[in-house]
Coordinates of C-alpha atoms in Angstrom, one line a residue:
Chain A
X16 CA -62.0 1.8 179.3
X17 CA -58.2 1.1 176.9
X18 CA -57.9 4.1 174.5
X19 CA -55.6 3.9 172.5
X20 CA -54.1 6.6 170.2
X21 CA -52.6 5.8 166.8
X22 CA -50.5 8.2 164.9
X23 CA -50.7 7.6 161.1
X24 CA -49.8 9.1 157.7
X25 CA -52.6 9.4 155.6
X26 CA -51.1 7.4 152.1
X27 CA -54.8 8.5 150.0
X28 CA -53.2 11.6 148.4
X29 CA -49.7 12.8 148.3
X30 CA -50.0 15.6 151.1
X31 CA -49.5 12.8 153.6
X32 CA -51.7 14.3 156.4
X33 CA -50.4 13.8 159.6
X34 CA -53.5 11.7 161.4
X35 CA -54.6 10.6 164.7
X36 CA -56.7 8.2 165.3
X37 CA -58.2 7.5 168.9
X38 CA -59.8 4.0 170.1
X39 CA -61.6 3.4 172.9
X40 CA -61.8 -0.7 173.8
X41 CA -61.0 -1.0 169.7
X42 CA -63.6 1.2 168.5
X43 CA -62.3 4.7 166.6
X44 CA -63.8 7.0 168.5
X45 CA -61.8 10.1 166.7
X46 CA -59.6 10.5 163.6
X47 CA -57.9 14.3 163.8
X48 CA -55.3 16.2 161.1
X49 CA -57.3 14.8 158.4
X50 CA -58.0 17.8 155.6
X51 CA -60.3 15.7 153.5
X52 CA -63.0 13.3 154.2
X53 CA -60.4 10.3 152.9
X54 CA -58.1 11.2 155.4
X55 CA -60.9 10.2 158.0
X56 CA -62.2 7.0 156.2
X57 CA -58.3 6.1 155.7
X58 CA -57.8 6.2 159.4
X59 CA -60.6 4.6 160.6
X60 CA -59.8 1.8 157.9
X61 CA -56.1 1.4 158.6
X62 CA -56.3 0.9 162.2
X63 CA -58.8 -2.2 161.8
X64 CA -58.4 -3.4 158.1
X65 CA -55.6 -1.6 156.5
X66 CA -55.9 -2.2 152.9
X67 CA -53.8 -1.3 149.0
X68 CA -54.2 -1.0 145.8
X69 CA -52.0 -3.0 144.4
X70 CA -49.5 -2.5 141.1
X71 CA -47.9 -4.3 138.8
X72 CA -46.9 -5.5 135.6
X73 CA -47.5 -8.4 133.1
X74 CA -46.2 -9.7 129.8
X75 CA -48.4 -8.8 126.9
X76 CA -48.0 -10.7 123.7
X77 CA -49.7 -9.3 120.5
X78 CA -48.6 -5.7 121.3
X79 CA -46.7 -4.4 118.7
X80 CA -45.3 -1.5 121.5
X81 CA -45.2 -3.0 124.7
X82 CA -43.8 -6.0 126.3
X83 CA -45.0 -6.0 129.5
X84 CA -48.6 -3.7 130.3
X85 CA -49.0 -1.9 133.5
X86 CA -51.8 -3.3 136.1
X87 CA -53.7 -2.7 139.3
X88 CA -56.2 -4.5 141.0
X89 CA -59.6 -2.1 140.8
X90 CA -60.3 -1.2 144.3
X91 CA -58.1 -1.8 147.4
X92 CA -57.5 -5.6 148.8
X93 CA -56.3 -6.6 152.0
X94 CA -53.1 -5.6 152.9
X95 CA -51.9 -8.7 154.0
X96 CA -53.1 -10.6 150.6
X97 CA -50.5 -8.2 148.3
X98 CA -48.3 -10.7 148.1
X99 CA -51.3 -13.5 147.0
X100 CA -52.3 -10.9 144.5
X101 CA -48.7 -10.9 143.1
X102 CA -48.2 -14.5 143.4
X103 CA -51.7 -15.1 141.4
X104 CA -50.3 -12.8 138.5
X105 CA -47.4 -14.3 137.9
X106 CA -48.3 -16.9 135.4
X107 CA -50.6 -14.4 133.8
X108 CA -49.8 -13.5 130.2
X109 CA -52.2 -10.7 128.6
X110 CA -53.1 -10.6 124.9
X111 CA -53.5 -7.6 123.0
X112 CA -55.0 -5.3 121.9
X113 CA -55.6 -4.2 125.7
X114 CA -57.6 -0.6 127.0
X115 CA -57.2 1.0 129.9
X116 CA -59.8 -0.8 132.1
X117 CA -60.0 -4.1 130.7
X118 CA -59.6 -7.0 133.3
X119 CA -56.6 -9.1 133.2
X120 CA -57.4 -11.1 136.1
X121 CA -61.1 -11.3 137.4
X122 CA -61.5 -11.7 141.4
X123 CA -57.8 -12.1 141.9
X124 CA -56.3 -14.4 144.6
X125 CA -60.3 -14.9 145.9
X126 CA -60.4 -10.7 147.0
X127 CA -63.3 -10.4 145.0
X128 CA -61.2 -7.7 143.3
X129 CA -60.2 -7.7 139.6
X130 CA -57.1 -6.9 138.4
X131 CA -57.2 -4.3 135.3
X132 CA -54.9 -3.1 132.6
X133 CA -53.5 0.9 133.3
X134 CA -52.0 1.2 129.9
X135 CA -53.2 0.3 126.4
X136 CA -50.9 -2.4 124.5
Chain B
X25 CA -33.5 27.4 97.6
X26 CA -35.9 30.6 99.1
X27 CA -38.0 27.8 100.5
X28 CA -40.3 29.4 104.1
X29 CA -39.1 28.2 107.4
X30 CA -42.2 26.2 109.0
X31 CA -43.6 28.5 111.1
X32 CA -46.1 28.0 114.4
X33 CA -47.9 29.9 117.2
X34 CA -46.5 27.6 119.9
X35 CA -44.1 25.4 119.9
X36 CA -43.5 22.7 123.0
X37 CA -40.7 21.0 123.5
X38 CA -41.3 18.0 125.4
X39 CA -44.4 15.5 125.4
X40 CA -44.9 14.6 129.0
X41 CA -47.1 15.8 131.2
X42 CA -46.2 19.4 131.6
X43 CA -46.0 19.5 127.5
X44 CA -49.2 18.1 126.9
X45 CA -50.8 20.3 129.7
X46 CA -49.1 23.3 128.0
X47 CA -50.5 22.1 124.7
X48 CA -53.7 21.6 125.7
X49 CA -53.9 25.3 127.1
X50 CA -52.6 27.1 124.2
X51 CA -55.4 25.5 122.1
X52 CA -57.9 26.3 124.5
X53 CA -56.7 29.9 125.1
X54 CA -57.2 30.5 121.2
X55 CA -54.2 29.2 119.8
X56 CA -54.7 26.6 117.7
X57 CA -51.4 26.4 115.7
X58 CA -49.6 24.2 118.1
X59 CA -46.8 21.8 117.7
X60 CA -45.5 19.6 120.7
X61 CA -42.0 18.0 119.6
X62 CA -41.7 14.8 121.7
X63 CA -37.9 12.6 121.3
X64 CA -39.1 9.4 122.6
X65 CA -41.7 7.5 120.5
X66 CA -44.8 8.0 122.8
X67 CA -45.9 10.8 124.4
X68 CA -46.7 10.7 128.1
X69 CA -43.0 11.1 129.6
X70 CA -42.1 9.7 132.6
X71 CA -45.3 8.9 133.3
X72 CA -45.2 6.1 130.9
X73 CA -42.8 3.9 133.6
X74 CA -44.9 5.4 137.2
X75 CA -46.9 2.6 137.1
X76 CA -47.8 3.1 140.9
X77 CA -51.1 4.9 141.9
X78 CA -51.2 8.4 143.4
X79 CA -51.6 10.3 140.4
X80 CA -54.6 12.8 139.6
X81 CA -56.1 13.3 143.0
X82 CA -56.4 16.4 142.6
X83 CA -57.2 17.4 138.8
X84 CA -59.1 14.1 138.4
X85 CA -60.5 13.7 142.0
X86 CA -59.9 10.5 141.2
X87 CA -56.8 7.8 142.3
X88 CA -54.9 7.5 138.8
X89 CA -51.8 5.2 137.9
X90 CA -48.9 7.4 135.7
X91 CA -49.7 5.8 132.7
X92 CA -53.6 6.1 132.9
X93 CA -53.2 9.9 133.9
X94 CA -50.9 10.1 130.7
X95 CA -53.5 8.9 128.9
X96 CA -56.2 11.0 130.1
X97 CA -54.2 14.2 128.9
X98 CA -52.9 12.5 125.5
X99 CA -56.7 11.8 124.8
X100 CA -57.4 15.0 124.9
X101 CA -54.6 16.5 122.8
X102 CA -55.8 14.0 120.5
X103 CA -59.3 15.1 120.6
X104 CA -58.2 18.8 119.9
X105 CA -56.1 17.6 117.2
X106 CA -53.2 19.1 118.1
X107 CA -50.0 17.7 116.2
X108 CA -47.2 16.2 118.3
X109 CA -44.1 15.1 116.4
X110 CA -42.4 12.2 118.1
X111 CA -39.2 10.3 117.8
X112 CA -38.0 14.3 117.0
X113 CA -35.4 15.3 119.6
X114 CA -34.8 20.0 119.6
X115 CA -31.2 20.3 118.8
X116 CA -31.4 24.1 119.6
X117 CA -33.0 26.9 120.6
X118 CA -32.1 30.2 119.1
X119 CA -33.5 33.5 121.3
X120 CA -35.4 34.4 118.1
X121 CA -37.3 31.4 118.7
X122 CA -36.6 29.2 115.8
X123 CA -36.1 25.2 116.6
X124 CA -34.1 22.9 115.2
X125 CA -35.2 19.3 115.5
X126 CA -33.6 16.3 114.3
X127 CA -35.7 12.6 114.0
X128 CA -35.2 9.9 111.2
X129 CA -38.1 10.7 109.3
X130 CA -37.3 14.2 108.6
X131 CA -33.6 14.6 109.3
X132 CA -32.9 18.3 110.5
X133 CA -35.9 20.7 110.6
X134 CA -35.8 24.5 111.2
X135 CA -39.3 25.9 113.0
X136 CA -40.2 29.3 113.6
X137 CA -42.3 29.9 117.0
X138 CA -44.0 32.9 117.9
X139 CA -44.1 30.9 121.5
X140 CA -42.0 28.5 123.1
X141 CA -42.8 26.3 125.8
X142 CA -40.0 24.7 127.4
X143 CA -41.1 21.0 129.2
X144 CA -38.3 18.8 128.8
X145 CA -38.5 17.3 132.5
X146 CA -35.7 16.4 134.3
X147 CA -32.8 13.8 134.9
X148 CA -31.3 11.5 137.6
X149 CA -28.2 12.9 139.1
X150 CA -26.4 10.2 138.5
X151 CA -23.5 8.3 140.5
X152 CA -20.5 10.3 139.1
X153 CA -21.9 12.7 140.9
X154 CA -21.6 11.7 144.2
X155 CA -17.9 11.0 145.8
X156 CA -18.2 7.1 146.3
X157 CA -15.5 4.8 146.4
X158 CA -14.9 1.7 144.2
X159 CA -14.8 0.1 141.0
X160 CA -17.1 0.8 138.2
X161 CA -19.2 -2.3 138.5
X162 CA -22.5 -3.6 137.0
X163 CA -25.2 -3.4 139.4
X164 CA -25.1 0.3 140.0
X165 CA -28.3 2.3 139.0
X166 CA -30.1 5.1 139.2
X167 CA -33.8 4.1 140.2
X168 CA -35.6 5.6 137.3
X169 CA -33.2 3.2 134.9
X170 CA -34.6 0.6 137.0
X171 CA -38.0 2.0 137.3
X172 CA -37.9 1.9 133.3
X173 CA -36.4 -2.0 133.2
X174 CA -38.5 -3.3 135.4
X175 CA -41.9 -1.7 134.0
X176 CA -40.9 -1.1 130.7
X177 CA -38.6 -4.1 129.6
X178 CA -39.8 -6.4 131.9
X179 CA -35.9 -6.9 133.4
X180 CA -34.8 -7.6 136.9
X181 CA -31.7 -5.2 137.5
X182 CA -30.6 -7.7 140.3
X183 CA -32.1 -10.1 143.4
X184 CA -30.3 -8.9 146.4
X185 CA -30.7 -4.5 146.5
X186 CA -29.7 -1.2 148.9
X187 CA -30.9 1.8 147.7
X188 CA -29.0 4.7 148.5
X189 CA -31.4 8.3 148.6
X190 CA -34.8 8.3 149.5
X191 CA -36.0 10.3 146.8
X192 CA -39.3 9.5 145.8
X193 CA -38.7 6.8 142.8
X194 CA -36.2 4.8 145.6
X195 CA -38.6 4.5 147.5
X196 CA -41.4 3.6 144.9
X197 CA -38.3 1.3 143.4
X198 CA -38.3 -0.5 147.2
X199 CA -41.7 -1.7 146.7
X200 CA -41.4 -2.3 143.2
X201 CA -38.2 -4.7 143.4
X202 CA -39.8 -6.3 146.5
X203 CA -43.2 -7.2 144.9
X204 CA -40.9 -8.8 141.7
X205 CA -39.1 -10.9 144.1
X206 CA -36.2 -9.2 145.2
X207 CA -34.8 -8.4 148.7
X208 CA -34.1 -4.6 149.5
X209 CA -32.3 -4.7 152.6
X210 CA -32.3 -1.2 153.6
X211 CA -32.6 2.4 152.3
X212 CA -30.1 4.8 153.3
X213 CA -30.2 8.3 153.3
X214 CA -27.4 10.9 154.1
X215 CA -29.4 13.8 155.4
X216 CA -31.6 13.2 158.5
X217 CA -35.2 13.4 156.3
X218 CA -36.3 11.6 153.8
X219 CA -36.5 13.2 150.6
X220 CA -39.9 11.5 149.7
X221 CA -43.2 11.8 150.4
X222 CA -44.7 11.0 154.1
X223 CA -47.3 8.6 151.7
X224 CA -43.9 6.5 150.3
X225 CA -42.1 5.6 153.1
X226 CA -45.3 4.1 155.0
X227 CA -46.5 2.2 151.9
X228 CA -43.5 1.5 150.3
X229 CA -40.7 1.1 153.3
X230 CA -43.0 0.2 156.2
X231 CA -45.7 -1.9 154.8
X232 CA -42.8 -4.5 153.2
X233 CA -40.6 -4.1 156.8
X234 CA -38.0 -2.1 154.6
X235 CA -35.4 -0.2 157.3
X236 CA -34.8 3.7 156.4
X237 CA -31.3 4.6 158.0
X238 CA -31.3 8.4 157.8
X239 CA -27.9 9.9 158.4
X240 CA -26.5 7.0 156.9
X241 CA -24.6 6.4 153.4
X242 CA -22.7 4.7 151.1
X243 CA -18.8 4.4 152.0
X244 CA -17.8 1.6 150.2
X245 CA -18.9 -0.3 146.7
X246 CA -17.2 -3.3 146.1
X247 CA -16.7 -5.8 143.1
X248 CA -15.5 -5.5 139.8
X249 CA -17.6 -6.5 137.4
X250 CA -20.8 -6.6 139.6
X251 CA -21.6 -5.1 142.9
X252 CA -20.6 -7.8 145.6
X253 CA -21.5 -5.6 148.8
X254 CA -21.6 -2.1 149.9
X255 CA -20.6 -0.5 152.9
X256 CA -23.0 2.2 154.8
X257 CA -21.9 4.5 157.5
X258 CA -23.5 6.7 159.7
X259 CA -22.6 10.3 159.3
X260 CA -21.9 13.0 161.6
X261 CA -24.1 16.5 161.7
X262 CA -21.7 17.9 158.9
X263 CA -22.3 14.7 156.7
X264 CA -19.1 12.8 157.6
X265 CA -19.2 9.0 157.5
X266 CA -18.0 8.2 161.6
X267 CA -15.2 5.8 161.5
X268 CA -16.5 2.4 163.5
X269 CA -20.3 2.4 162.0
X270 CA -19.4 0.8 159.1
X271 CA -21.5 -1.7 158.5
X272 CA -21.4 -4.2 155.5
X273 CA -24.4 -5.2 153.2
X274 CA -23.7 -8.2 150.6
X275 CA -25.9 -7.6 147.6
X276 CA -25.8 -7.8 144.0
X277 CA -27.4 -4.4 143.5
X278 CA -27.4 -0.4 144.2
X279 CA -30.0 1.9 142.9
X280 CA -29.4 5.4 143.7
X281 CA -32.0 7.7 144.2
X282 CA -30.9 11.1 144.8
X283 CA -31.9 13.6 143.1
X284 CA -33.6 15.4 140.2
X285 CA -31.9 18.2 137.9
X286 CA -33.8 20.1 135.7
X287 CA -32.7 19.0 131.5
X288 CA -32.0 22.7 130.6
X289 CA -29.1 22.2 128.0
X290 CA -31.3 24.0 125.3
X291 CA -32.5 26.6 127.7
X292 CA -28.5 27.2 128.6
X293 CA -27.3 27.6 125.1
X294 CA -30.6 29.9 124.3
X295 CA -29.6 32.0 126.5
X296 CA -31.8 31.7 129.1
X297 CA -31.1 32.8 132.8
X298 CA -31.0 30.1 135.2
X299 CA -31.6 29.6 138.9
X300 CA -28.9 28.4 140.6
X301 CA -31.3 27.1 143.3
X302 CA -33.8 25.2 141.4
X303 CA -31.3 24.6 138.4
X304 CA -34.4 26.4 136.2
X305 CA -35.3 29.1 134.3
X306 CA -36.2 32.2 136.0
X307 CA -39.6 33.2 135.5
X308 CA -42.2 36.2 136.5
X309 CA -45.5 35.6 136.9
X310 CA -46.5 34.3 133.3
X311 CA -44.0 32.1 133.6
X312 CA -42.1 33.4 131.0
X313 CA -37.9 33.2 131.0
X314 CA -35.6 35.6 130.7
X315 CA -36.2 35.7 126.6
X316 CA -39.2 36.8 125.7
X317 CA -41.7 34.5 124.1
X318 CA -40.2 31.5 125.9
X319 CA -41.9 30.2 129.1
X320 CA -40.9 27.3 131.2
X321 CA -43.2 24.4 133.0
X322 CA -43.1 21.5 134.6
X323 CA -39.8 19.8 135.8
X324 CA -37.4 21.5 133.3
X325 CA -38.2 24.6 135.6
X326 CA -38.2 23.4 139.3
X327 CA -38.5 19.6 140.4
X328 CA -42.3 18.9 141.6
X329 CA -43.6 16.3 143.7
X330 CA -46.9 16.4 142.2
X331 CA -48.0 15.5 138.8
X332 CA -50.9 17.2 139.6
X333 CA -49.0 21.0 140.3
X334 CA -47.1 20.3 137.2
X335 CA -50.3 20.2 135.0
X336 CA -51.9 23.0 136.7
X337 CA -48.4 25.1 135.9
X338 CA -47.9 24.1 132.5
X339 CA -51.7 25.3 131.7
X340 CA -50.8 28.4 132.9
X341 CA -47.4 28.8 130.8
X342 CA -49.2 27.2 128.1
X343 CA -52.6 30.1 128.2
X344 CA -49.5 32.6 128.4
X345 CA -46.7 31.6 125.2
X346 CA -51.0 31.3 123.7
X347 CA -51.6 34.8 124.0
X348 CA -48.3 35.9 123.9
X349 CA -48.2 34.1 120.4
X350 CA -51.5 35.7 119.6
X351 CA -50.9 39.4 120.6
X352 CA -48.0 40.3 118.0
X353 CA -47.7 44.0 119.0
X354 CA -47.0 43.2 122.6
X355 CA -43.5 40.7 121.4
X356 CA -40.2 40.9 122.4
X357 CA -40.5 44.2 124.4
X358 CA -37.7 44.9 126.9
X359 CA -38.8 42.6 129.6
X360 CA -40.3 44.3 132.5
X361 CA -40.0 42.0 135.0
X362 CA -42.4 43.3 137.9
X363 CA -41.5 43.1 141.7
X364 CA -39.0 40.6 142.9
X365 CA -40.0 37.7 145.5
X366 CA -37.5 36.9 147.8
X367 CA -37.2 33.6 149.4
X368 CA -35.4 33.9 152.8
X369 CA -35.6 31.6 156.2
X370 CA -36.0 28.2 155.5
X371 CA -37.7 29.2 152.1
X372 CA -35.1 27.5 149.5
X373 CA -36.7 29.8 146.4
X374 CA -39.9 30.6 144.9
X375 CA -41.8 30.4 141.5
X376 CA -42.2 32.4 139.5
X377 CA -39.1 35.3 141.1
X378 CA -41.1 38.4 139.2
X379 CA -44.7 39.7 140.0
X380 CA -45.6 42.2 137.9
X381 CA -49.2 43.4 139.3
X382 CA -50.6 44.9 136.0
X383 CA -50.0 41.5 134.2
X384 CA -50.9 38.9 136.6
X385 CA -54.3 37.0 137.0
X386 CA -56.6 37.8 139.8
X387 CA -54.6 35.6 141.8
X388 CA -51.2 34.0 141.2
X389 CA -49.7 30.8 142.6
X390 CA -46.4 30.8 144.4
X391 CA -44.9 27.2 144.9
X392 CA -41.7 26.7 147.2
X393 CA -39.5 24.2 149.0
X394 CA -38.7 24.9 152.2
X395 CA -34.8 24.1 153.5
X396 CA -35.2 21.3 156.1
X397 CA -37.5 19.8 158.3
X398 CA -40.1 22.0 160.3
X399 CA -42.4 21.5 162.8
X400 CA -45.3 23.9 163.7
X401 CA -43.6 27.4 161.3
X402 CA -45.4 29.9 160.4
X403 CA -45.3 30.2 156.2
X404 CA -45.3 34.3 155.9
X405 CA -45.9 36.7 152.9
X406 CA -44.3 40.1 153.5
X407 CA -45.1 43.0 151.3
X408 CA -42.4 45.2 151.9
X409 CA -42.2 45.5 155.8
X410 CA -46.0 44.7 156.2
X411 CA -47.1 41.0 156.8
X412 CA -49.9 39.9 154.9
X413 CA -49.8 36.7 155.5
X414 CA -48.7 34.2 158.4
X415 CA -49.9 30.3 158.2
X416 CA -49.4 28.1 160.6
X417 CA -47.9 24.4 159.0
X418 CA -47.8 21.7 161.3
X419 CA -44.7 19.7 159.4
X420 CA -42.8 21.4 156.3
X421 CA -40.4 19.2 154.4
X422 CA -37.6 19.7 151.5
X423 CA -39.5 16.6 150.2
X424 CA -42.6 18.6 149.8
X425 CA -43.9 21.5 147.5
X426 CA -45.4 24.8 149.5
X427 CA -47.6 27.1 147.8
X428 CA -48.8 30.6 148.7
X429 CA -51.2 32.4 146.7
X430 CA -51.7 36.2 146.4
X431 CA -54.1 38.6 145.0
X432 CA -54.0 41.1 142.3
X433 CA -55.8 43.4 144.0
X434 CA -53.9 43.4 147.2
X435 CA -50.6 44.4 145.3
X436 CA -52.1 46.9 143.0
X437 CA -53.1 48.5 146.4
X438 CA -49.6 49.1 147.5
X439 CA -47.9 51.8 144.7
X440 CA -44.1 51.5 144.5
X441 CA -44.4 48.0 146.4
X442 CA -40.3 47.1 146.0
X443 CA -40.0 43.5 147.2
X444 CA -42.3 40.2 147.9
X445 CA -40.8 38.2 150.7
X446 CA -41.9 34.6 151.5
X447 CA -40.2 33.3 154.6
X448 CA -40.4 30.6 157.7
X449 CA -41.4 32.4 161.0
X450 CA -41.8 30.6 164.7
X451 CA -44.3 32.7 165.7

């Protein structure tokens, strides 16, 4: 039987727990240092599909404050499709009046996810 | 001509998080003549340009951006009504607790306060500041200028970036610059730990590939009217570059990110006495200053690493300068300021400095940094010569806020109790 022991930094909160996450023939079999049940569903994720929230910005046009409005996509994607999230956003110009919470982008870069406005412009 | 100065309960002086927080607390603690005085044209603060999640775990349980944890706090102030002047910038601070305020609309205003809260943040230490050679280019900045053209403006400081420091908002600016395009080819820090959070350098540096050279910084910066290259060095244990490890990065751009100093010019010319650790006011346990009536939250007193810990400690100066506001006969007393807490051994300094055990809550909150990086210390609470308490931490970092928390009723117990010490132990 391969175990294999991963040492992590929880990223779910800014305490940073120190974890440890234990496989046995790819399976977690343990996560340890976690203080919080996030810590344990963080490490269990990370070590077979590590994913982010991603967070951004976007031009607004209509706003009479803001030029550009802060974004981020609603729930964590894949992290190796960030960079399709950022490249699908790119083009995308948001009209005003915007609410925290309203979508800017549904189901962005086919995640399933959408990406929502942070800031009201 | 015999025109009455505006008068108030509490007065705030700064509209970001720790000011609204504060405001929010007076109200609710009974004091609902409150005015928060706020120089930019929104309130929120720095919040406004922390566009990265992170925020609000703990008050919100919930994973907030800055701006929608701003938002949460300004909706509230807004629901309490509580009047927040913006665009006003306080001139001065007098130590009877009148404010002068300038802004466009209403030119110079005089304010009377039965309270102050001071919550004016903090700054970048900028470049001057640090001893590095070369011109005076474009394409140096701090990272919360770049922070703020990037999110705010919707500008690219430059294509090809090093960040020296590893502060939080360098690291935060890594990721940022990288996800707009740009190329950061390496942060480097002089000391041999990073200055940010744990969470930061694995989602920001190591997710994107970004190298971290601790020991490492800046010894050259050239071009003349923009950045062409820099030069990093390794240092040696005493924080001399080592001739030979040069090593030279083209690049078009240098953010620096390293370090925060509290804004206490109007605390300064009140009169109020400083830290020359934390650059703050020095506070006892209600986190009131050295002038009575004027308490001190947020990152004007000490720098955080937690929105979170700032809101929690500007409600509690914000419930004091309430009741302080609100209990007339008890004003401007000679200030009694309770039982010194020492920070010694790895512990850089405490908040609050005075406990006075009649006057505190049934249990007060004592934040700290610690002085380098520690593995497996014991975090210890002396009361006099008797331990009371001895924690074992398995990693301590100057990057990270430490709290301890101690009871009323354990320091009522000891009469004539002289000194609080809070101190690193191995065992």
């Amino acid at each position: 039987m391969a175990t294999e022991i991963r040492e992590l930094i929880c990223i779910n909160c800014p305490m940073g727990c120190p974890l440890t996450v234990t496989l046995e023939d790819g399976e977690v079999v343990s996560v340890t240092g976690n203080t919080c049940p996030r810590g344990d569903a963080y490490g269990r994720k990370e070590v077979t599909n590590p994913r982010r929230i991603v967070t951004t910005t976007v031009p607004v046009v209509g706003s009479k404050t803001e030029h550009m409005v802060s974004v981020k996509t609603k729930t964590d994607i894949p992290k190796d499709k960030i960079f399709d999230v950022v490249f699908a956003l790119k083009e995308v110009k948001a009209q005003a009046p915007l609410e925290i919470g309203d979508v800017v982008l549904a189901n962005v870069a086919g995640t399933g996810v959408d990406v929502i406005a942070t800031k009201r412009a | 001509m015999s025109k009455v100065m505006e008068h108030h309960g509490v007065v705030i002086v700064g509209g970001g998080p720790a000011g609204l927080a504060a405001a929010i607390a007076a109200y609710e603690a009974g004091q609902h003549d409150v005015l928060v005085l706020e120089r930019d044209v929104q309130l929120g603060g720095i919040l406004n340009q922390c566009i990265h999640n992170g925020f609000g775990l703990h008050t919100f349980k919930e994973e907030l951006t800055g701006p929608e944890y701003a938002a949460r706090f300004i909706q509230k102030a807004q629901e309490l009504d509580i009047a927040c002047r913006l665009g006003t910038m306080v001139l001065d601070i007098s130590p009877e607790r009148v404010v002068t305020t300038v802004s466009a609309a209403d030119g110079i205003r005089t304010i009377a306060a039965d309270a102050v809260v001071l919550a004016m943040g903090c700054r970048e230490r900028p470049r001057g500041a640090l001893a590095t050679p070369g011109y005076r280019p474009a394409g140096v900045y701090s990272a919360g200028t770049a922070q703020r053209l990037v999110n705010i403006e919707g500008q690219m400081p430059g294509r090809e970036v090093v960040i020296l420091g590893s502060g939080d908002i360098g690291l935060i600016m890594a990721r940022r610059m990288t996800l707009e395009g740009a190329h950061v080819v390496c942060v480097a820090e002089v000391m041999p730990y990073s200055g940010g959070l744990k969470r930061n350098i694995v989602q920001c540096l190591d997710d994107f590939g970004i190298p971290l050279l601790l020991s490492h910084t800046v010894v050259d910066v050239e071009g003349k009217d923009r950045v062409e290259a820099v030069s990093i060095a390794e240092v040696d244990e005493r924080m001399r570059p080592i001739p030979g490890t040069e090593v030279r990065y083209p690049c078009d751009t240098l953010m620096l990110s390293v370090g925060l100093l509290p804004e206490n010019e109007l605390s300064r010319a009140a009169g109020v006495e400083l830290s020359p650790v934390t650059r703050g006011p020095i506070v006892d346990q209600s986190l009131q200053t050295s002038i009575p009536g004027v308490f001190a939250c947020g990152n004007v007193l000490h720098v955080h690493d937690l929105v979170d810990f700032v809101s929690q400690e500007a409600a509690e100066a914000g419930a004091q300068a309430a009741h302080f506001s609100m209990a007339k006969d008890a004003q401007d007393g000679a200030a009694e300021r309770g039982v010194p807490v020492v920070a010694t051994d790895g512990v850089r300094y405490t908040v609050p400095s005075f406990v006075d055990p009649q006057k505190m809550a049934d249990k007060l909150t004592v934040r700290f940094r610690v002085a380098n990086e520690y593995c497996d210390r014991y975090v210890s609470v002396y009361y006099d010569d008797e331990r009371v308490q001895h924690r074992k931490k398995r990693v301590m970092a100057p990057g990270e806020m430490e709290q301890v928390v101690l009871k009323r009723e354990d320091l009522l117990a000891r009469e004539g109790l002289a000194q609080i010490t809070v101190k690193l132990e191995e065992e």
